Coordinates of C-alpha atoms in Angstrom, one line a residue:
M207 CA -51.6 -44.4 30.6
E208 CA -51.6 -40.9 32.0
E209 CA -51.8 -40.8 35.8
R210 CA -55.0 -39.5 37.3
T211 CA -54.8 -36.6 39.7
A212 CA -57.3 -34.6 41.8
R213 CA -57.2 -31.1 43.3
P214 CA -57.1 -31.0 47.1
H215 CA -60.8 -29.8 47.4
D216 CA -62.1 -32.6 45.1
F217 CA -59.9 -35.2 46.8
W218 CA -61.0 -34.5 50.4
L219 CA -64.6 -34.1 49.4
E220 CA -64.7 -37.5 47.7
T221 CA -62.6 -39.5 50.1
C222 CA -63.7 -38.1 53.5
G223 CA -66.6 -35.9 52.8
V224 CA -64.6 -32.8 53.9
D225 CA -65.7 -29.7 52.0
T226 CA -62.7 -27.4 52.1
Y227 CA -64.8 -24.7 50.4
H228 CA -67.5 -24.7 53.1
R229 CA -66.8 -21.2 54.1
S230 CA -65.4 -20.1 50.7
S231 CA -62.6 -21.1 48.3
G232 CA -60.5 -18.3 49.8
H233 CA -60.6 -20.2 53.2
A234 CA -59.4 -23.4 51.6
R235 CA -55.8 -23.1 52.9
L236 CA -57.2 -22.7 56.4
D237 CA -59.8 -25.5 56.0
T238 CA -57.7 -28.2 54.2
P239 CA -56.7 -31.0 56.5
W240 CA -53.4 -32.9 56.5
N241 CA -55.3 -36.1 57.2
A242 CA -58.9 -37.0 57.9
F243 CA -61.1 -40.0 58.7
T244 CA -63.4 -41.4 56.0
S245 CA -67.1 -40.5 56.4
R246 CA -67.8 -43.8 58.2
G247 CA -64.6 -43.5 60.3
T248 CA -63.3 -46.8 59.1
A249 CA -59.9 -45.5 57.8
L250 CA -57.6 -42.5 58.2
V251 CA -56.6 -40.9 54.9
C252 CA -53.2 -39.1 55.0
T253 CA -51.3 -36.8 52.7
L254 CA -48.0 -38.4 51.6
W255 CA -45.7 -35.6 50.3
T256 CA -43.7 -37.0 47.5
D257 CA -40.6 -35.0 48.5
L258 CA -40.7 -36.4 52.0
I259 CA -40.7 -40.1 51.1
V260 CA -37.4 -41.9 51.2
D261 CA -36.5 -45.1 49.3
V262 CA -34.2 -47.7 51.0
I263 CA -32.9 -50.9 49.4
D264 CA -33.4 -53.9 51.6
P265 CA -30.2 -55.9 51.4
D266 CA -32.0 -59.2 52.3
S267 CA -34.5 -59.1 49.4
G268 CA -32.9 -56.6 47.1
R269 CA -36.2 -54.7 46.8
V270 CA -36.8 -51.0 47.4
R271 CA -38.8 -50.2 50.5
R272 CA -40.4 -46.7 51.0
F273 CA -40.8 -44.8 54.3
I274 CA -42.2 -41.6 55.5
K275 CA -42.4 -39.8 58.9
M276 CA -45.7 -38.5 60.1
G277 CA -47.2 -37.0 63.2
G278 CA -45.2 -35.2 65.9
R279 CA -44.7 -31.5 66.1
S280 CA -42.1 -29.5 64.2
K281 CA -40.5 -26.4 65.9
S282 CA -40.6 -24.6 62.5
W283 CA -44.4 -24.7 62.1
Q284 CA -46.1 -21.4 62.2
G285 CA -49.7 -20.1 61.8
V286 CA -52.2 -22.5 60.4
A287 CA -49.5 -25.2 60.3
V288 CA -49.6 -25.5 64.1
Q289 CA -53.3 -26.1 64.1
H290 CA -53.2 -28.6 61.2
G291 CA -50.3 -30.4 62.9
R292 CA -52.1 -30.8 66.2
E293 CA -55.2 -32.1 64.4
A294 CA -53.2 -34.5 62.3
Q295 CA -51.3 -35.8 65.3
A296 CA -54.6 -36.3 67.2
N297 CA -56.2 -38.1 64.3
L298 CA -53.1 -40.3 63.9
E299 CA -53.1 -41.3 67.6
R300 CA -56.8 -42.0 67.5
A301 CA -56.4 -44.2 64.4
I302 CA -53.7 -46.2 66.1
E303 CA -55.7 -46.5 69.3
L304 CA -58.8 -47.7 67.4
K305 CA -56.7 -49.9 65.1
V306 CA -58.3 -48.6 61.9
P307 CA -56.3 -48.7 58.7
V308 CA -54.1 -45.7 57.9
I309 CA -54.1 -45.1 54.1
G310 CA -52.0 -42.5 52.3
Y311 CA -52.1 -40.9 48.9
E312 CA -49.0 -39.4 47.4
A313 CA -49.3 -35.6 46.9
E314 CA -47.3 -33.3 44.7
P315 CA -46.3 -30.1 46.6
D316 CA -46.7 -26.7 45.0
R317 CA -43.1 -25.9 44.2
A318 CA -43.6 -22.2 44.0
A319 CA -45.2 -22.2 47.5
L320 CA -42.3 -24.3 48.8
E321 CA -39.9 -21.5 47.8
R322 CA -41.9 -19.2 50.1
N323 CA -41.6 -21.8 52.9
I324 CA -45.3 -22.7 52.5
R325 CA -46.3 -26.3 52.0
S326 CA -49.5 -26.8 50.0
V327 CA -50.7 -29.6 47.7
K328 CA -50.7 -29.1 44.0
H329 CA -52.6 -32.3 43.4
F330 CA -53.0 -35.8 44.7
Y331 CA -52.1 -38.9 42.6
L332 CA -55.2 -41.1 42.6
D333 CA -53.3 -44.1 41.4
R334 CA -50.8 -44.0 44.2
P335 CA -52.6 -45.2 47.4
H336 CA -50.6 -47.0 50.0
Q337 CA -51.4 -48.9 53.2
L338 CA -49.2 -47.5 55.9
K339 CA -47.5 -49.7 58.4
G340 CA -46.2 -48.2 61.6
W341 CA -42.9 -49.3 63.1
I342 CA -42.3 -49.0 66.9
G343 CA -40.2 -50.5 69.7
L344 CA -37.6 -53.2 69.2
R345 CA -38.7 -54.0 65.7
L346 CA -38.2 -50.4 64.7
M347 CA -34.7 -50.5 66.2
D348 CA -33.8 -53.7 64.3
L349 CA -35.3 -52.3 61.1
E350 CA -33.4 -49.0 61.4
E351 CA -30.1 -50.7 62.2
R352 CA -30.5 -53.1 59.2
L353 CA -31.7 -50.6 56.6
Q354 CA -30.0 -47.4 57.9
I355 CA -33.3 -45.5 57.5
E356 CA -32.3 -42.5 59.7
E357 CA -29.3 -42.1 57.5
A358 CA -31.5 -42.0 54.4
F359 CA -33.6 -39.3 55.9
K360 CA -30.6 -37.3 56.9
N361 CA -29.2 -37.6 53.4
R362 CA -32.4 -36.1 52.1
G363 CA -31.9 -33.1 54.5
F364 CA -34.8 -33.7 56.8
G365 CA -35.9 -35.8 59.7
K366 CA -33.5 -34.6 62.4
K367 CA -34.9 -35.2 65.9
S368 CA -33.7 -31.8 67.0
E369 CA -36.2 -30.2 64.7
Y370 CA -39.2 -31.6 66.6
S371 CA -40.7 -30.9 70.0
I372 CA -42.6 -34.1 69.5
P373 CA -40.9 -36.6 67.3
P374 CA -42.8 -38.1 64.3
K375 CA -43.5 -41.8 63.8
L376 CA -42.0 -43.9 61.1
F377 CA -44.4 -45.5 58.6
E378 CA -43.7 -47.8 55.7
L379 CA -45.6 -47.5 52.4
I380 CA -47.0 -50.8 51.4
D381 CA -48.1 -51.0 47.8
E382 CA -51.8 -51.3 47.9
L383 CA -51.8 -53.1 44.5
D384 CA -51.1 -56.5 46.0
E385 CA -50.3 -56.8 49.7
T386 CA -50.3 -55.4 53.2
S387 CA -47.9 -56.4 55.9
T388 CA -48.4 -58.5 58.9
D389 CA -47.0 -57.5 62.3
N390 CA -43.8 -59.3 61.8
G391 CA -43.0 -57.5 58.6
E392 CA -43.6 -60.5 56.3
E393 CA -45.6 -59.7 53.2
T394 CA -49.0 -61.4 52.6
E395 CA -52.0 -60.9 50.4
G396 CA -54.2 -58.2 51.8
E397 CA -57.8 -58.8 52.6
E398 CA -58.4 -57.4 56.1
D399 CA -58.3 -53.8 55.1
A400 CA -59.8 -54.2 51.6
N401 CA -63.2 -52.7 52.4
E402 CA -61.6 -49.5 53.8
V403 CA -59.6 -49.1 50.6
D404 CA -62.8 -49.8 48.6
E405 CA -64.5 -46.9 50.4
I406 CA -62.0 -44.5 49.0
S407 CA -61.5 -46.1 45.6
R408 CA -65.1 -46.5 44.8
A409 CA -65.6 -42.7 45.2
F410 CA -63.4 -42.2 42.2
E411 CA -64.2 -45.3 40.0
G412 CA -67.8 -46.1 41.0
N413 CA -67.1 -49.9 40.9
L414 CA -68.0 -52.9 43.1
S415 CA -66.6 -53.9 46.4
T416 CA -63.6 -56.3 46.9
D417 CA -65.9 -59.2 47.8
E418 CA -68.2 -58.6 44.8
Y419 CA -65.2 -58.5 42.5
A420 CA -63.8 -61.7 44.0
R421 CA -67.0 -63.6 43.3
L422 CA -66.8 -62.4 39.7
A423 CA -63.1 -63.1 39.4
L424 CA -63.1 -66.8 40.6
P425 CA -65.3 -68.1 37.7
L426 CA -63.3 -66.0 35.2
L427 CA -60.0 -67.4 36.4
I428 CA -61.3 -71.0 36.3
E429 CA -62.8 -70.4 32.9
H430 CA -59.4 -69.1 31.7
V431 CA -57.6 -72.3 33.0
S432 CA -60.2 -74.5 31.4
Q433 CA -59.4 -73.1 28.0
Q434 CA -55.6 -73.8 28.0
I435 CA -54.1 -76.3 25.7
D436 CA -50.9 -78.4 25.3
D437 CA -50.1 -78.1 29.0
I438 CA -49.3 -74.4 28.5
L439 CA -51.0 -72.1 31.0
V440 CA -50.8 -68.5 29.6
P441 CA -51.2 -66.2 32.6
L442 CA -53.3 -63.1 32.8
T443 CA -52.0 -59.6 33.7
Y444 CA -53.6 -57.5 36.3
Q445 CA -54.7 -55.1 33.6
R446 CA -56.3 -57.9 31.6
L447 CA -58.1 -59.2 34.6
A448 CA -59.4 -55.7 35.3
E449 CA -60.8 -55.6 31.7
L450 CA -62.5 -59.0 32.1
L451 CA -64.1 -57.8 35.3
G452 CA -65.2 -54.6 33.8
R453 CA -63.4 -52.7 36.5
R454 CA -62.8 -49.3 35.1
N455 CA -62.0 -45.8 36.3
R456 CA -64.1 -42.7 35.5
H457 CA -62.4 -42.4 32.1
G458 CA -63.4 -45.9 31.1
V459 CA -59.9 -47.3 31.4
A460 CA -59.4 -50.7 32.9
W461 CA -58.3 -50.1 36.5
A462 CA -55.9 -52.7 38.1
R463 CA -55.1 -50.8 41.2
G464 CA -56.2 -52.8 44.3
L465 CA -56.7 -56.1 42.5
G466 CA -54.3 -57.7 44.9
H467 CA -57.0 -57.4 47.6
V468 CA -59.5 -59.0 45.2
L469 CA -57.2 -61.9 44.6
G470 CA -56.7 -62.3 48.3
R471 CA -60.5 -62.7 48.7
V472 CA -60.5 -65.1 45.7
T473 CA -58.0 -67.3 47.6
A474 CA -60.1 -67.1 50.7
L475 CA -63.2 -68.1 48.7
I476 CA -61.3 -71.2 47.4
D477 CA -60.1 -72.1 50.8
D478 CA -63.6 -71.9 52.3
A479 CA -65.2 -73.7 49.5
S480 CA -62.7 -76.6 49.3
R481 CA -62.7 -77.6 53.0
L482 CA -64.7 -80.7 52.1
L483 CA -62.6 -81.7 49.2
P484 CA -60.0 -84.5 49.7
E485 CA -57.2 -82.5 48.0
K486 CA -56.4 -78.8 48.6
P487 CA -56.6 -76.9 45.3
P488 CA -53.5 -75.3 43.9
Y489 CA -52.8 -71.6 44.2
L490 CA -55.1 -70.4 41.4
T491 CA -54.5 -66.6 41.8
S492 CA -50.8 -67.1 40.9
V493 CA -52.0 -67.0 37.3
V494 CA -52.3 -63.2 37.5
V495 CA -49.0 -61.6 36.8
L496 CA -47.3 -58.2 36.5
S497 CA -47.0 -56.6 33.1
N498 CA -44.0 -54.5 33.9
G499 CA -41.1 -54.1 36.3
P500 CA -38.3 -56.5 37.3
D501 CA -40.9 -59.3 38.0
V502 CA -42.8 -58.8 34.7
G503 CA -44.6 -62.0 33.9
L504 CA -44.6 -63.2 37.5
P505 CA -47.1 -62.9 40.4
D506 CA -46.5 -59.9 42.6
R507 CA -45.0 -60.0 46.1
G508 CA -48.4 -60.9 47.7
V509 CA -47.8 -64.6 46.9
S510 CA -45.2 -64.6 49.7
G511 CA -48.1 -65.0 52.1
R512 CA -48.7 -68.5 50.6
W513 CA -45.1 -69.2 49.5
P514 CA -42.7 -68.2 52.3
G515 CA -39.3 -67.3 50.9
Y516 CA -40.6 -66.5 47.4
Q517 CA -39.2 -63.0 47.4
T518 CA -35.7 -64.3 48.2
L519 CA -35.6 -66.5 45.1
S520 CA -33.8 -65.5 41.9
R521 CA -36.0 -64.6 38.9
E522 CA -35.2 -67.9 37.3
D523 CA -36.2 -69.9 40.5
K524 CA -39.4 -67.8 40.8
R525 CA -40.3 -68.8 37.3
A526 CA -39.7 -72.5 38.1
K527 CA -41.8 -72.2 41.2
V528 CA -44.6 -70.6 39.2
N529 CA -44.4 -73.0 36.3
L530 CA -44.7 -76.0 38.6
E531 CA -47.8 -74.5 40.2
Y532 CA -49.3 -73.9 36.8
Q533 CA -48.9 -77.6 36.0
R534 CA -50.7 -78.4 39.3
I535 CA -53.5 -75.9 38.4
L536 CA -53.9 -77.5 35.0
Q537 CA -53.9 -81.0 36.4
F538 CA -56.6 -80.1 38.9
G539 CA -58.8 -80.1 35.8
S540 CA -62.6 -80.4 36.1
R541 CA -62.3 -80.4 39.9
W542 CA -62.3 -76.6 39.6
N543 CA -66.0 -76.9 38.8
E544 CA -66.5 -78.6 42.2
V545 CA -64.8 -75.5 43.8
L546 CA -67.3 -73.2 41.9
Q547 CA -70.2 -75.3 43.0
L548 CA -69.2 -75.4 46.6
A549 CA -68.6 -71.6 46.5
G550 CA -72.2 -71.2 45.2
L551 CA -71.0 -69.7 41.9
R552 CA -72.0 -70.5 38.4
R553 CA -69.4 -71.0 35.7
A554 CA -68.6 -67.8 33.7
S555 CA -67.8 -67.6 30.0
F556 CA -65.4 -65.4 28.1
N557 CA -66.5 -63.7 24.9
E558 CA -66.2 -66.3 22.1
E559 CA -64.2 -63.9 20.0
D560 CA -61.6 -63.3 22.7
E561 CA -58.1 -64.2 21.7
I562 CA -57.7 -66.8 24.4
H563 CA -60.4 -68.9 22.5
T564 CA -58.6 -69.0 19.2
S565 CA -57.7 -72.6 20.0
R566 CA -59.6 -75.0 22.1
G567 CA -58.5 -78.1 23.9
G568 CA -60.8 -78.8 26.8
W569 CA -59.9 -78.8 30.5
G570 CA -56.5 -77.3 31.1
G571 CA -53.9 -79.4 29.3
G572 CA -56.1 -80.6 26.5
E573 CA -54.0 -81.3 23.3
S574 CA -54.3 -79.0 20.4
E575 CA -54.7 -80.2 16.8
D576 CA -51.4 -78.5 16.0
H577 CA -49.6 -80.6 18.6
K578 CA -51.2 -83.8 17.5
A579 CA -50.4 -83.2 13.9
L580 CA -46.8 -82.4 14.7
K581 CA -46.4 -85.5 16.8
H582 CA -47.9 -87.6 14.0
F583 CA -45.6 -86.0 11.5
V584 CA -42.5 -86.8 13.6
H585 CA -43.7 -90.4 14.0
D586 CA -44.2 -90.8 10.3
H587 CA -40.9 -89.3 9.3
P588 CA -38.2 -91.1 11.3
E589 CA -35.5 -90.3 8.7
L590 CA -35.6 -86.6 9.7
F591 CA -34.4 -87.6 13.2
G592 CA -31.7 -90.2 12.4
A593 CA -34.0 -93.3 12.6
A594 CA -35.1 -95.8 10.0
S595 CA -38.6 -96.8 8.9
D596 CA -38.1 -100.3 10.2
W597 CA -37.3 -99.2 13.8
F598 CA -39.7 -99.5 16.7
A599 CA -41.7 -96.2 16.8
Q600 CA -44.3 -95.0 19.4
E601 CA -46.0 -91.8 20.3
E602 CA -46.5 -90.9 23.9
F603 CA -43.8 -93.3 25.1
A604 CA -44.1 -93.8 28.9
L605 CA -40.9 -93.4 31.0
R606 CA -40.4 -95.1 34.3
S607 CA -40.0 -91.7 36.0
G608 CA -43.7 -91.1 35.3
D609 CA -43.0 -88.8 32.4
E610 CA -43.9 -89.2 28.8
V611 CA -41.9 -88.5 25.6
D612 CA -43.9 -87.4 22.6
V613 CA -42.2 -89.8 20.2
V614 CA -39.5 -92.5 20.7
F615 CA -37.7 -94.5 18.0
K616 CA -35.7 -97.6 19.0
S617 CA -33.2 -99.9 17.3
E618 CA -30.9 -102.5 18.9
H619 CA -28.1 -99.9 19.1
V620 CA -29.8 -96.5 19.2
W621 CA -32.7 -95.0 21.1
I622 CA -34.0 -91.6 19.9
G623 CA -36.5 -89.5 21.8
V624 CA -38.3 -86.4 20.3
E625 CA -40.1 -83.8 22.3
V626 CA -42.3 -81.6 20.1
K627 CA -43.5 -78.1 20.6
S628 CA -46.2 -76.8 18.3
K629 CA -46.7 -73.1 17.3
I630 CA -49.0 -72.9 20.3
S631 CA -45.8 -72.4 22.4
D632 CA -45.4 -69.0 20.7
R633 CA -48.1 -67.8 23.1
L634 CA -45.8 -68.4 26.1
L635 CA -42.1 -68.4 25.1
S636 CA -41.0 -69.9 28.5
D637 CA -42.6 -73.1 27.2
Y638 CA -39.7 -73.4 24.8
E639 CA -37.3 -73.1 27.8
R640 CA -39.3 -75.8 29.5
G641 CA -38.9 -78.0 26.4
L642 CA -35.1 -77.7 26.5
Y643 CA -35.1 -78.9 30.1
Q644 CA -37.5 -81.6 29.3
V645 CA -35.1 -82.9 26.8
V646 CA -32.3 -83.0 29.4
K647 CA -34.5 -84.9 31.8
Y648 CA -35.8 -87.4 29.3
R649 CA -32.3 -88.0 28.0
S650 CA -31.1 -88.9 31.5
V651 CA -34.0 -91.2 32.2
L652 CA -33.7 -93.0 28.8
E653 CA -30.0 -93.4 29.4
A654 CA -30.8 -94.9 32.8
Q655 CA -33.4 -97.3 31.3
A656 CA -31.0 -98.3 28.5
L657 CA -28.3 -99.1 31.0
V658 CA -30.7 -101.2 33.2
D659 CA -32.3 -103.0 30.3
H660 CA -29.0 -103.6 28.3
P661 CA -26.1 -103.5 30.8
T662 CA -23.6 -105.3 28.5
N663 CA -24.6 -103.7 25.2
T664 CA -26.1 -100.4 26.1
P665 CA -27.8 -98.5 23.3
E666 CA -26.8 -94.9 22.5
V667 CA -29.4 -92.4 23.6
R668 CA -30.3 -89.2 21.8
V669 CA -33.1 -86.9 22.6
M670 CA -34.0 -83.7 20.6
L671 CA -36.5 -80.9 20.4
A672 CA -38.7 -80.6 17.3
L673 CA -40.4 -77.3 16.8
Q674 CA -43.2 -76.3 14.5
S675 CA -41.9 -72.7 14.7
K676 CA -38.4 -71.4 15.6
L677 CA -36.5 -71.4 18.9
P678 CA -36.5 -67.8 20.4
R679 CA -33.1 -66.2 20.0
T680 CA -32.8 -65.7 23.7
L681 CA -32.7 -69.4 24.2
R682 CA -30.2 -70.4 21.6
D683 CA -27.2 -70.1 24.0
L684 CA -29.1 -72.2 26.6
A685 CA -29.7 -74.9 24.0
L686 CA -25.9 -75.0 23.3
K687 CA -25.0 -75.1 27.0
L688 CA -27.4 -78.0 27.6
K689 CA -26.3 -79.8 24.4
V690 CA -29.8 -80.0 23.1
A691 CA -30.3 -80.6 19.4
V692 CA -33.2 -78.4 18.1
L693 CA -35.0 -79.0 14.7
E694 CA -37.0 -76.0 13.6
R695 CA -39.9 -75.6 11.3
V696 CA -40.6 -79.3 11.4
G697 CA -43.5 -80.3 9.1
Q698 CA -43.4 -76.9 7.3
Q699 CA -41.6 -78.3 4.2

């Protein structure tokens, strides 16, 4: 999707009510601010020059962190720049004093003007808003020493202290999509400054407030969970959630920017509503995931507020953490309706023609007809799995670990377990990976049970994975490493 931009006049008029043409368009350069307070004074909106932002890799988390210096007074400023600099510095100091949010939008400089040593905005990027976190004192010293931020500024050819009569302050750009930062630098889902972001965002998209969206989103997320089948929770992307909420920009395109704040309010709604429940609900908003980037298919960094240390995990361990939470979300079942009732919300419904309704199975974890049919087929065709028709055979065989194998065949000398995955797993390929590890687990437990039950003549144990479809190519090496036998297209003959 093409990025939305706005000319400086339109941007300042919409966000802060500042008319840079109030005298005439010819006076725009003199009357265009570097920063300005919103019309209600609840946030300071700043210009973030794209060529003055530095990217620094944090060695502890491996992620890129972005910084900019603002305020101060440069010795090179001349003419109107001196006046704008003084006004911007005063606004910044006032925002810090009043403790109102500082919000910045990335702005593309006019390259031709830069060549004449004139800095003017070509356009603002409307889809690049950021919360700005100021760093001062000992924390700043520790941060600079660890990340070598000053060195990064010097390598870009700017930021030398000798260039300023009043040094600028360092600010970190916090992606407004999902989180703000707390005072100790740890990431958490943003909710405190969401209304100030709304004031700016709504000027362009004409949508609802964060709290209004949250009250719409909670029933939608619960409805989504209620329709999952075969213990497979297919997540929603931010973009998809924006579509379901009807949250669109002026061009009618689903607008996901800022949904992290909405999800933060959803979590707060759940926490408030569930105080009287005997069990704390799982982390429902983790079902909303990124659709691109290194963490595609996973929740964004905002979950670190609920899951400390999440960002330090490998991608594989993040997925394991998320998948475990998804099982808890499914198992919470109809109790989600109690949460809705306590929150004073009515259950929402998706469009019956929506793709997530193509198969139904009741409250999260209901069994699909495809899965039942495949399980029955395996039970009725023991010869395909190395068993005989006169062996003991049982579906949903309970293990002493509290797990359950889809089908188990037993003879005096051999026990065979079969975990089945229907074509429903094609909707979430990671469920096939889960199936491989389930086989490893069930194999170990059955071996332990066989040893305990028959210590002198222990039966041989085999466990395999039976698929209605085919194992994804990316998992074939894993199956070999784990020594898992996989039978494909079972029941399709």
